[in-house]
PDB file of C-alpha atoms and ligand atoms in Angstrom:
ATOM      1  CA  MET N   1     107.997  44.636  65.530  1.00  0.00           C
ATOM      2  CA  GLN N   2     109.986  45.429  68.618  1.00  0.00           C
ATOM      3  CA  THR N   3     109.027  48.645  70.355  1.00  0.00           C
ATOM      4  CA  THR N   4     111.803  50.761  71.746  1.00  0.00           C
ATOM      5  CA  THR N   5     111.478  51.859  75.320  1.00  0.00           C
ATOM      6  CA  GLU N   6     112.008  55.554  75.790  1.00  0.00           C
ATOM      7  CA  PRO N   7     114.054  56.474  78.852  1.00  0.00           C
ATOM      8  CA  ILE N   8     111.773  57.835  81.529  1.00  0.00           C
ATOM      9  CA  LEU N   9     112.384  61.549  81.735  1.00  0.00           C
ATOM     10  CA  ASP N  10     111.714  63.484  84.901  1.00  0.00           C
ATOM     11  CA  SER N  11     108.758  65.600  83.851  1.00  0.00           C
ATOM     12  CA  SER N  12     109.416  68.257  86.470  1.00  0.00           C
ATOM     13  CA  PRO N  13     113.135  68.869  86.915  1.00  0.00           C
ATOM     14  CA  GLU N  14     113.824  71.501  89.550  1.00  0.00           C
ATOM     15  CA  ILE N  15     114.656  74.817  87.967  1.00  0.00           C
ATOM     16  CA  THR N  16     116.005  77.526  90.221  1.00  0.00           C
ATOM     17  CA  ILE N  17     114.146  80.787  89.690  1.00  0.00           C
ATOM     18  CA  ILE N  18     115.467  82.821  92.624  1.00  0.00           C
ATOM     19  CA  ARG N  19     118.893  82.445  94.182  1.00  0.00           C
ATOM     20  CA  LEU N  20     120.123  84.870  96.832  1.00  0.00           C
ATOM     21  CA  GLU N  21     123.780  84.394  97.811  1.00  0.00           C
ATOM     22  CA  ASN N  22     125.126  86.053 100.962  1.00  0.00           C
ATOM     23  CA  ILE N  23     122.928  89.128 100.550  1.00  0.00           C
ATOM     24  CA  PHE N  24     123.537  92.116 102.831  1.00  0.00           C
ATOM     25  CA  LYS N  25     121.420  95.264 102.904  1.00  0.00           C
ATOM     26  CA  ILE N  26     122.765  98.027 105.088  1.00  0.00           C
ATOM     27  CA  TYR N  27     120.917 101.294 105.618  1.00  0.00           C
ATOM     28  CA  GLY N  28     122.642 104.416 106.953  1.00  0.00           C
ATOM     29  CA  SER N  29     126.258 104.498 108.108  1.00  0.00           C
ATOM     30  CA  ALA N  30     128.363 104.495 111.301  1.00  0.00           C
ATOM     31  CA  GLU N  31     126.176 104.860 114.392  1.00  0.00           C
ATOM     32  CA  THR N  32     122.897 104.993 112.442  1.00  0.00           C
ATOM     33  CA  GLU N  33     123.745 101.808 110.513  1.00  0.00           C
ATOM     34  CA  VAL N  34     120.972  99.193 110.240  1.00  0.00           C
ATOM     35  CA  LYS N  35     121.789  95.750 108.852  1.00  0.00           C
ATOM     36  CA  ALA N  36     118.375  94.965 107.402  1.00  0.00           C
ATOM     37  CA  LEU N  37     119.746  91.808 105.742  1.00  0.00           C
ATOM     38  CA  ASN N  38     122.724  90.066 107.253  1.00  0.00           C
ATOM     39  CA  GLY N  39     124.007  87.417 104.837  1.00  0.00           C
ATOM     40  CA  VAL N  40     120.842  85.904 103.382  1.00  0.00           C
ATOM     41  CA  ASN N  41     121.080  82.704 101.321  1.00  0.00           C
ATOM     42  CA  LEU N  42     117.876  81.481  99.746  1.00  0.00           C
ATOM     43  CA  THR N  43     116.935  79.358  96.736  1.00  0.00           C
ATOM     44  CA  ILE N  44     113.404  79.123  95.350  1.00  0.00           C
ATOM     45  CA  ASN N  45     112.555  76.760  92.500  1.00  0.00           C
ATOM     46  CA  LYS N  46     110.060  77.144  89.699  1.00  0.00           C
ATOM     47  CA  GLY N  47     106.545  76.290  90.809  1.00  0.00           C
ATOM     48  CA  GLU N  48     107.083  76.706  94.540  1.00  0.00           C
ATOM     49  CA  TYR N  49     104.566  78.431  96.806  1.00  0.00           C
ATOM     50  CA  CYS N  50     106.455  80.000  99.735  1.00  0.00           C
ATOM     51  CA  ALA N  51     105.482  82.086 102.707  1.00  0.00           C
ATOM     52  CA  ILE N  52     108.068  84.393 104.235  1.00  0.00           C
ATOM     53  CA  MET N  53     107.455  84.863 107.950  1.00  0.00           C
ATOM     54  CA  GLY N  54     109.254  86.370 110.935  1.00  0.00           C
ATOM     55  CA  PRO N  55     108.965  89.212 113.438  1.00  0.00           C
ATOM     56  CA  SER N  56     108.418  92.841 112.474  1.00  0.00           C
ATOM     57  CA  GLY N  57     111.707  94.423 111.357  1.00  0.00           C
ATOM     58  CA  SER N  58     113.337  91.062 110.555  1.00  0.00           C
ATOM     59  CA  GLY N  59     113.968  92.009 106.909  1.00  0.00           C
ATOM     60  CA  LYS N  60     111.057  90.370 105.079  1.00  0.00           C
ATOM     61  CA  SER N  61     110.054  93.402 103.005  1.00  0.00           C
ATOM     62  CA  THR N  62     113.692  94.301 102.371  1.00  0.00           C
ATOM     63  CA  ALA N  63     114.258  90.798 100.991  1.00  0.00           C
ATOM     64  CA  MET N  64     111.079  90.971  98.889  1.00  0.00           C
ATOM     65  CA  ASN N  65     112.114  94.334  97.440  1.00  0.00           C
ATOM     66  CA  ILE N  66     115.466  92.864  96.415  1.00  0.00           C
ATOM     67  CA  ILE N  67     113.841  89.715  94.992  1.00  0.00           C
ATOM     68  CA  GLY N  68     111.431  91.996  93.115  1.00  0.00           C
ATOM     69  CA  CYS N  69     114.281  94.128  91.708  1.00  0.00           C
ATOM     70  CA  LEU N  70     112.765  97.207  93.361  1.00  0.00           C
ATOM     71  CA  ASP N  71     115.977  97.624  95.354  1.00  0.00           C
ATOM     72  CA  ARG N  72     119.574  96.434  95.102  1.00  0.00           C
ATOM     73  CA  PRO N  73     121.567  94.686  97.818  1.00  0.00           C
ATOM     74  CA  THR N  74     124.571  96.396  99.459  1.00  0.00           C
ATOM     75  CA  SER N  75     126.537  93.229  98.669  1.00  0.00           C
ATOM     76  CA  GLY N  76     125.958  89.625  97.616  1.00  0.00           C
ATOM     77  CA  ASN N  77     124.666  88.011  94.444  1.00  0.00           C
ATOM     78  CA  TYR N  78     121.141  87.658  93.168  1.00  0.00           C
ATOM     79  CA  PHE N  79     120.317  85.418  90.230  1.00  0.00           C
ATOM     80  CA  LEU N  80     116.790  85.678  88.827  1.00  0.00           C
ATOM     81  CA  ASP N  81     115.918  82.993  86.282  1.00  0.00           C
ATOM     82  CA  GLY N  82     119.656  82.384  85.850  1.00  0.00           C
ATOM     83  CA  VAL N  83     120.535  86.043  85.219  1.00  0.00           C
ATOM     84  CA  ASP N  84     122.868  87.998  87.513  1.00  0.00           C
ATOM     85  CA  VAL N  85     120.727  90.951  88.554  1.00  0.00           C
ATOM     86  CA  ALA N  86     123.702  92.933  89.969  1.00  0.00           C
ATOM     87  CA  LYS N  87     125.132  93.346  86.484  1.00  0.00           C
ATOM     88  CA  MET N  88     121.975  94.869  85.028  1.00  0.00           C
ATOM     89  CA  THR N  89     121.422  98.533  84.291  1.00  0.00           C
ATOM     90  CA  ASP N  90     118.363 100.265  85.755  1.00  0.00           C
ATOM     91  CA  THR N  91     116.634 100.034  82.366  1.00  0.00           C
ATOM     92  CA  GLU N  92     117.282  96.301  82.133  1.00  0.00           C
ATOM     93  CA  LEU N  93     116.010  95.874  85.691  1.00  0.00           C
ATOM     94  CA  ALA N  94     112.801  97.730  84.873  1.00  0.00           C
ATOM     95  CA  HIS N  95     112.339  95.471  81.860  1.00  0.00           C
ATOM     96  CA  ILE N  96     112.877  92.274  83.892  1.00  0.00           C
ATOM     97  CA  ARG N  97     110.505  93.543  86.579  1.00  0.00           C
ATOM     98  CA  ASN N  98     107.807  94.144  84.031  1.00  0.00           C
ATOM     99  CA  ARG N  99     108.242  90.867  82.139  1.00  0.00           C
ATOM    100  CA  LYS N 100     109.137  88.292  84.789  1.00  0.00           C
ATOM    101  CA  LEU N 101     107.630  89.539  88.041  1.00  0.00           C
ATOM    102  CA  GLY N 102     104.206  90.493  89.309  1.00  0.00           C
ATOM    103  CA  PHE N 103     103.624  92.382  92.564  1.00  0.00           C
ATOM    104  CA  VAL N 104     100.792  92.534  95.034  1.00  0.00           C
ATOM    105  CA  PHE N 105     100.986  94.815  98.068  1.00  0.00           C
ATOM    106  CA  GLN N 106      98.966  95.152 101.271  1.00  0.00           C
ATOM    107  CA  GLN N 107      97.513  98.504 100.174  1.00  0.00           C
ATOM    108  CA  PHE N 108      96.527  97.460  96.600  1.00  0.00           C
ATOM    109  CA  HIS N 109      98.131 100.568  94.957  1.00  0.00           C
ATOM    110  CA  LEU N 110      95.504 100.928  92.237  1.00  0.00           C
ATOM    111  CA  LEU N 111      95.156 104.206  90.352  1.00  0.00           C
ATOM    112  CA  ALA N 112      91.979 105.847  91.662  1.00  0.00           C
ATOM    113  CA  GLN N 113      90.984 107.605  88.441  1.00  0.00           C
ATOM    114  CA  LEU N 114      91.177 104.449  86.301  1.00  0.00           C
ATOM    115  CA  THR N 115      88.635 101.619  86.036  1.00  0.00           C
ATOM    116  CA  ALA N 116      89.512  98.042  87.003  1.00  0.00           C
ATOM    117  CA  LEU N 117      90.040  97.237  83.317  1.00  0.00           C
ATOM    118  CA  GLU N 118      92.293 100.261  82.755  1.00  0.00           C
ATOM    119  CA  ASN N 119      94.348  99.494  85.879  1.00  0.00           C
ATOM    120  CA  VAL N 120      94.982  95.973  84.587  1.00  0.00           C
ATOM    121  CA  MET N 121      95.807  97.223  81.068  1.00  0.00           C
ATOM    122  CA  LEU N 122      98.526  99.567  82.340  1.00  0.00           C
ATOM    123  CA  PRO N 123     101.463  97.108  82.754  1.00  0.00           C
ATOM    124  CA  MET N 124     100.946  95.995  79.155  1.00  0.00           C
ATOM    125  CA  VAL N 125     101.546  99.553  77.942  1.00  0.00           C
ATOM    126  CA  TYR N 126     105.045  99.420  79.499  1.00  0.00           C
ATOM    127  CA  ALA N 127     105.612  95.885  78.182  1.00  0.00           C
ATOM    128  CA  GLY N 128     104.837  96.985  74.627  1.00  0.00           C
ATOM    129  CA  VAL N 129     101.836  94.695  74.129  1.00  0.00           C
ATOM    130  CA  PRO N 130      99.919  95.813  71.014  1.00  0.00           C
ATOM    131  CA  GLN N 131      96.965  98.013  71.909  1.00  0.00           C
ATOM    132  CA  SER N 132      94.527  95.634  70.220  1.00  0.00           C
ATOM    133  CA  GLU N 133      95.507  92.841  72.624  1.00  0.00           C
ATOM    134  CA  ARG N 134      95.504  94.830  75.860  1.00  0.00           C
ATOM    135  CA  ARG N 135      91.762  94.948  76.429  1.00  0.00           C
ATOM    136  CA  ASP N 136      91.266  91.223  75.760  1.00  0.00           C
ATOM    137  CA  ARG N 137      94.147  90.177  77.983  1.00  0.00           C
ATOM    138  CA  ALA N 138      93.073  92.495  80.824  1.00  0.00           C
ATOM    139  CA  THR N 139      89.509  91.162  80.589  1.00  0.00           C
ATOM    140  CA  GLU N 140      90.838  87.593  80.658  1.00  0.00           C
ATOM    141  CA  ALA N 141      92.916  88.348  83.795  1.00  0.00           C
ATOM    142  CA  LEU N 142      89.912  89.941  85.521  1.00  0.00           C
ATOM    143  CA  ILE N 143      87.761  86.927  84.647  1.00  0.00           C
ATOM    144  CA  ARG N 144      90.454  84.714  86.170  1.00  0.00           C
ATOM    145  CA  VAL N 145      90.057  86.514  89.522  1.00  0.00           C
ATOM    146  CA  GLY N 146      86.257  86.444  89.294  1.00  0.00           C
ATOM    147  CA  LEU N 147      85.679  90.122  88.491  1.00  0.00           C
ATOM    148  CA  GLU N 148      84.062  89.904  85.059  1.00  0.00           C
ATOM    149  CA  LYS N 149      81.124  91.992  86.309  1.00  0.00           C
ATOM    150  CA  ARG N 150      83.322  94.803  87.660  1.00  0.00           C
ATOM    151  CA  LEU N 151      85.411  95.779  84.639  1.00  0.00           C
ATOM    152  CA  SER N 152      84.280  99.400  84.545  1.00  0.00           C
ATOM    153  CA  ASN N 153      84.223 100.052  88.284  1.00  0.00           C
ATOM    154  CA  LYS N 154      86.764 102.456  89.757  1.00  0.00           C
ATOM    155  CA  PRO N 155      88.640 101.384  92.929  1.00  0.00           C
ATOM    156  CA  ASN N 156      86.331 103.389  95.244  1.00  0.00           C
ATOM    157  CA  GLN N 157      83.382 101.421  93.822  1.00  0.00           C
ATOM    158  CA  LEU N 158      84.961  98.111  94.840  1.00  0.00           C
ATOM    159  CA  SER N 159      85.347  96.331  98.187  1.00  0.00           C
ATOM    160  CA  GLY N 160      88.813  95.773  99.661  1.00  0.00           C
ATOM    161  CA  GLY N 161      88.852  92.165  98.501  1.00  0.00           C
ATOM    162  CA  GLN N 162      87.743  93.155  95.005  1.00  0.00           C
ATOM    163  CA  GLN N 163      90.459  95.830  94.852  1.00  0.00           C
ATOM    164  CA  GLN N 164      93.047  93.240  95.843  1.00  0.00           C
ATOM    165  CA  ARG N 165      91.747  90.937  93.119  1.00  0.00           C
ATOM    166  CA  VAL N 166      92.165  93.747  90.568  1.00  0.00           C
ATOM    167  CA  ALA N 167      95.731  94.146  91.861  1.00  0.00           C
ATOM    168  CA  ILE N 168      96.301  90.397  91.369  1.00  0.00           C
ATOM    169  CA  ALA N 169      94.900  90.587  87.824  1.00  0.00           C
ATOM    170  CA  ARG N 170      97.272  93.487  87.153  1.00  0.00           C
ATOM    171  CA  ALA N 171     100.175  91.446  88.575  1.00  0.00           C
ATOM    172  CA  ILE N 172      99.521  88.422  86.343  1.00  0.00           C
ATOM    173  CA  VAL N 173      98.509  90.125  83.107  1.00  0.00           C
ATOM    174  CA  ASN N 174     102.060  90.095  81.714  1.00  0.00           C
ATOM    175  CA  ARG N 175     102.259  86.367  82.529  1.00  0.00           C
ATOM    176  CA  PRO N 176     105.067  86.580  85.099  1.00  0.00           C
ATOM    177  CA  LEU N 177     107.267  83.707  86.227  1.00  0.00           C
ATOM    178  CA  VAL N 178     106.978  84.828  89.823  1.00  0.00           C
ATOM    179  CA  LEU N 179     104.189  86.474  91.781  1.00  0.00           C
ATOM    180  CA  LEU N 180     105.502  88.411  94.797  1.00  0.00           C
ATOM    181  CA  ALA N 181     103.075  89.520  97.488  1.00  0.00           C
ATOM    182  CA  ASP N 182     103.972  91.517 100.619  1.00  0.00           C
ATOM    183  CA  GLU N 183     101.226  90.961 103.216  1.00  0.00           C
ATOM    184  CA  PRO N 184      98.518  90.760 100.521  1.00  0.00           C
ATOM    185  CA  THR N 185      95.838  89.792 103.036  1.00  0.00           C
ATOM    186  CA  GLY N 186      96.969  92.186 105.774  1.00  0.00           C
ATOM    187  CA  ALA N 187      94.098  94.613 105.098  1.00  0.00           C
ATOM    188  CA  LEU N 188      91.414  91.967 104.440  1.00  0.00           C
ATOM    189  CA  ASP N 189      88.870  90.160 106.599  1.00  0.00           C
ATOM    190  CA  SER N 190      89.065  86.393 106.947  1.00  0.00           C
ATOM    191  CA  GLN N 191      86.559  85.532 104.213  1.00  0.00           C
ATOM    192  CA  THR N 192      88.179  87.850 101.683  1.00  0.00           C
ATOM    193  CA  THR N 193      91.606  86.566 102.753  1.00  0.00           C
ATOM    194  CA  GLN N 194      90.394  83.093 101.824  1.00  0.00           C
ATOM    195  CA  GLU N 195      89.235  84.271  98.380  1.00  0.00           C
ATOM    196  CA  VAL N 196      92.624  85.822  97.679  1.00  0.00           C
ATOM    197  CA  LEU N 197      94.452  82.693  98.880  1.00  0.00           C
ATOM    198  CA  SER N 198      92.291  80.505  96.633  1.00  0.00           C
ATOM    199  CA  ILE N 199      93.387  82.614  93.673  1.00  0.00           C
ATOM    200  CA  PHE N 200      97.057  82.251  94.660  1.00  0.00           C
ATOM    201  CA  THR N 201      96.619  78.470  94.974  1.00  0.00           C
ATOM    202  CA  GLU N 202      95.027  78.333  91.511  1.00  0.00           C
ATOM    203  CA  LEU N 203      97.765  80.473  89.969  1.00  0.00           C
ATOM    204  CA  ASN N 204     100.428  78.308  91.601  1.00  0.00           C
ATOM    205  CA  ALA N 205      98.705  75.217  90.182  1.00  0.00           C
ATOM    206  CA  THR N 206      99.193  76.658  86.686  1.00  0.00           C
ATOM    207  CA  GLY N 207     102.949  76.874  87.318  1.00  0.00           C
ATOM    208  CA  ILE N 208     103.442  80.420  88.599  1.00  0.00           C
ATOM    209  CA  THR N 209     105.943  80.585  91.462  1.00  0.00           C
ATOM    210  CA  VAL N 210     104.354  82.433  94.398  1.00  0.00           C
ATOM    211  CA  VAL N 211     106.293  84.110  97.219  1.00  0.00           C
ATOM    212  CA  MET N 212     104.237  85.821  99.900  1.00  0.00           C
ATOM    213  CA  VAL N 213     105.131  87.646 103.114  1.00  0.00           C
ATOM    214  CA  THR N 214     102.601  87.085 105.871  1.00  0.00           C
ATOM    215  CA  HIS N 215     102.250  87.467 109.631  1.00  0.00           C
ATOM    216  CA  GLU N 216      99.272  85.128 109.722  1.00  0.00           C
ATOM    217  CA  VAL N 217      99.795  81.467 110.558  1.00  0.00           C
ATOM    218  CA  GLU N 218      96.488  80.541 108.910  1.00  0.00           C
ATOM    219  CA  VAL N 219      97.681  82.142 105.686  1.00  0.00           C
ATOM    220  CA  ALA N 220     101.146  80.553 105.769  1.00  0.00           C
ATOM    221  CA  ARG N 221      99.558  77.179 106.428  1.00  0.00           C
ATOM    222  CA  GLN N 222      98.038  77.249 102.937  1.00  0.00           C
ATOM    223  CA  THR N 223     101.404  77.543 101.196  1.00  0.00           C
ATOM    224  CA  LYS N 224     103.835  74.667 100.596  1.00  0.00           C
ATOM    225  CA  ARG N 225     107.003  76.009 102.187  1.00  0.00           C
ATOM    226  CA  ILE N 226     107.787  78.500 104.927  1.00  0.00           C
ATOM    227  CA  VAL N 227     110.940  80.611 105.133  1.00  0.00           C
ATOM    228  CA  TRP N 228     111.522  82.203 108.531  1.00  0.00           C
ATOM    229  CA  PHE N 229     113.481  85.433 109.026  1.00  0.00           C
ATOM    230  CA  ARG N 230     114.976  86.794 112.237  1.00  0.00           C
ATOM    231  CA  ASP N 231     117.312  89.776 112.608  1.00  0.00           C
ATOM    232  CA  GLY N 232     118.020  89.975 108.887  1.00  0.00           C
ATOM    233  CA  GLU N 233     118.845  86.280 108.562  1.00  0.00           C
ATOM    234  CA  VAL N 234     117.004  83.221 107.308  1.00  0.00           C
ATOM    235  CA  ILE N 235     116.837  80.972 110.349  1.00  0.00           C
ATOM    236  CA  HIS N 236     114.584  78.304 108.768  1.00  0.00           C
ATOM    237  CA  SER N 237     114.623  78.014 104.996  1.00  0.00           C
ATOM    238  CA  ASN N 238     112.283  75.107 104.414  1.00  0.00           C
ATOM    239  CA  LEU N 239     109.607  74.531 107.008  1.00  0.00           C
ATOM    240  CA  SER N 240     106.501  72.657 105.982  1.00  0.00           C
ATOM    241  CA  PRO N 241     103.134  73.993 107.143  1.00  0.00           C
ATOM    242  CA  ARG N 242     103.095  71.126 109.664  1.00  0.00           C
ATOM    243  CA  ASP N 243     106.452  72.239 111.111  1.00  0.00           C
ATOM    244  CA  LEU N 244     104.919  75.662 111.526  1.00  0.00           C
ATOM    245  CA  HIS N 245     102.208  74.162 113.673  1.00  0.00           C
ATOM    246  CA  GLN N 246     104.852  72.513 115.898  1.00  0.00           C
ATOM    247  CA  LEU N 247     106.816  75.765 116.082  1.00  0.00           C
ATOM    248  CA  GLN N 248     103.684  77.554 117.317  1.00  0.00           C
ATOM    249  CA  MET N 249     103.058  74.864 119.890  1.00  0.00           C
ATOM    250  CA  SER N 250     106.584  74.872 121.337  1.00  0.00           C
TER     251      SER N 250
HETATM  252  N1  ATP A   1     114.713 102.821 103.921  1.00  0.00           N
HETATM  253  C1  ATP A   1     115.159 102.416 105.133  1.00  0.00           C
HETATM  254  N2  ATP A   1     116.048 103.168 105.818  1.00  0.00           N
HETATM  255  C2  ATP A   1     116.533 102.764 107.019  1.00  0.00           C
HETATM  256  N3  ATP A   1     116.169 101.605 107.623  1.00  0.00           N
HETATM  257  C3  ATP A   1     115.291 100.826 106.975  1.00  0.00           C
HETATM  258  C4  ATP A   1     114.727 101.177 105.708  1.00  0.00           C
HETATM  259  N4  ATP A   1     113.871 100.201 105.324  1.00  0.00           N
HETATM  260  C5  ATP A   1     113.881  99.285 106.306  1.00  0.00           C
HETATM  261  N5  ATP A   1     114.739  99.653 107.292  1.00  0.00           N
HETATM  262  C6  ATP A   1     115.039  98.882 108.516  1.00  0.00           C
HETATM  263  O1  ATP A   1     115.442  97.583 108.118  1.00  0.00           O
HETATM  264  C7  ATP A   1     114.919  96.601 109.012  1.00  0.00           C
HETATM  265  C8  ATP A   1     114.092  95.571 108.213  1.00  0.00           C
HETATM  266  O2  ATP A   1     112.914  96.226 107.724  1.00  0.00           O
HETATM  267  P1  ATP A   1     111.788  95.476 106.871  1.00  0.00           P
HETATM  268  O3  ATP A   1     110.840  96.500 106.406  1.00  0.00           O
HETATM  269  O4  ATP A   1     112.450  94.633 105.856  1.00  0.00           O
HETATM  270  O5  ATP A   1     111.139  94.536 107.979  1.00  0.00           O
HETATM  271  P2  ATP A   1     109.866  93.561 107.872  1.00  0.00           P
HETATM  272  O6  ATP A   1     110.342  92.216 108.308  1.00  0.00           O
HETATM  273  O7  ATP A   1     109.238  93.681 106.541  1.00  0.00           O
HETATM  274  O8  ATP A   1     108.908  94.150 109.006  1.00  0.00           O
HETATM  275  P3  ATP A   1     107.285  94.251 109.049  1.00  0.00           P
HETATM  276  O9  ATP A   1     106.825  92.861 109.437  1.00  0.00           O
HETATM  277  O10 ATP A   1     107.038  95.235 110.160  1.00  0.00           O
HETATM  278  O11 ATP A   1     106.793  94.703 107.725  1.00  0.00           O
HETATM  279  C9  ATP A   1     114.128  97.345 110.073  1.00  0.00           C
HETATM  280  O12 ATP A   1     114.966  97.540 111.188  1.00  0.00           O
HETATM  281  C10 ATP A   1     113.825  98.662 109.398  1.00  0.00           C
HETATM  282  O13 ATP A   1     113.694  99.694 110.360  1.00  0.00           O
HETATM  283 MG1   MG A   2     107.349  94.379 105.883  1.00  0.00          MG
END
């Protein structure tokens, strides 16, 4: 019997997750006006692992806060997973933030009075995950970052690197599409930095899109794409880690 040949389908079509179109963010007015973002265009596809770099004050955190729906642009369009964020109400934004995005910050931002497990369970309360599931899922996320022996420790009983790993577990527990990290290794020593980066690489390998602001060349080198900001603009949108090396040398 003749076998039919199936057309070869592209197993990984590029799906745009983040699209910023001509984004401006202006703080203050008249003589105190600061153009933190000055017409930013940026597209990030599902599964990418990007570093955002650039000098201090160039707009990296402002861009991350807009991407993370923590702030709105003064003008321009932002599409997250195909949805126009500008048209959303604050409640819808909060919902999207909780369901589609995970955040990691330089200063961990864990609640001091809660254990590691309780910190990681918290986002599931807001997401409406049944109580019976929360403990199991939080434990699973903490195992994923190698903290199975620290579930009942409070933040002050954990090292900086361990606290950041709890923060990563908290960021991934709602199974986000995108993990956003603003200088996640800025407060860590080089060995702990490496542990955190290994976790990001593993998460990215499972399909999570990772976008990370960093000042450190060694950190950016471990991503797959570098976006470079200067004066509120993207001046390089797709450098490879090797290009970064050349840029440093020149
Ligand atoms: N809430 C605010 N009010 C007024 N100006 C602001 C505000 N937030 C940021 N800015 C200004 O916007 C510009 C961009 O700031 P942003 O924090 O995005 O820079 P950054 O690239 O993250 O810098 P760093 O590397 O130091 O973290 C800076 O000039 C900053 O002073
Ligand atoms: Mg910043």
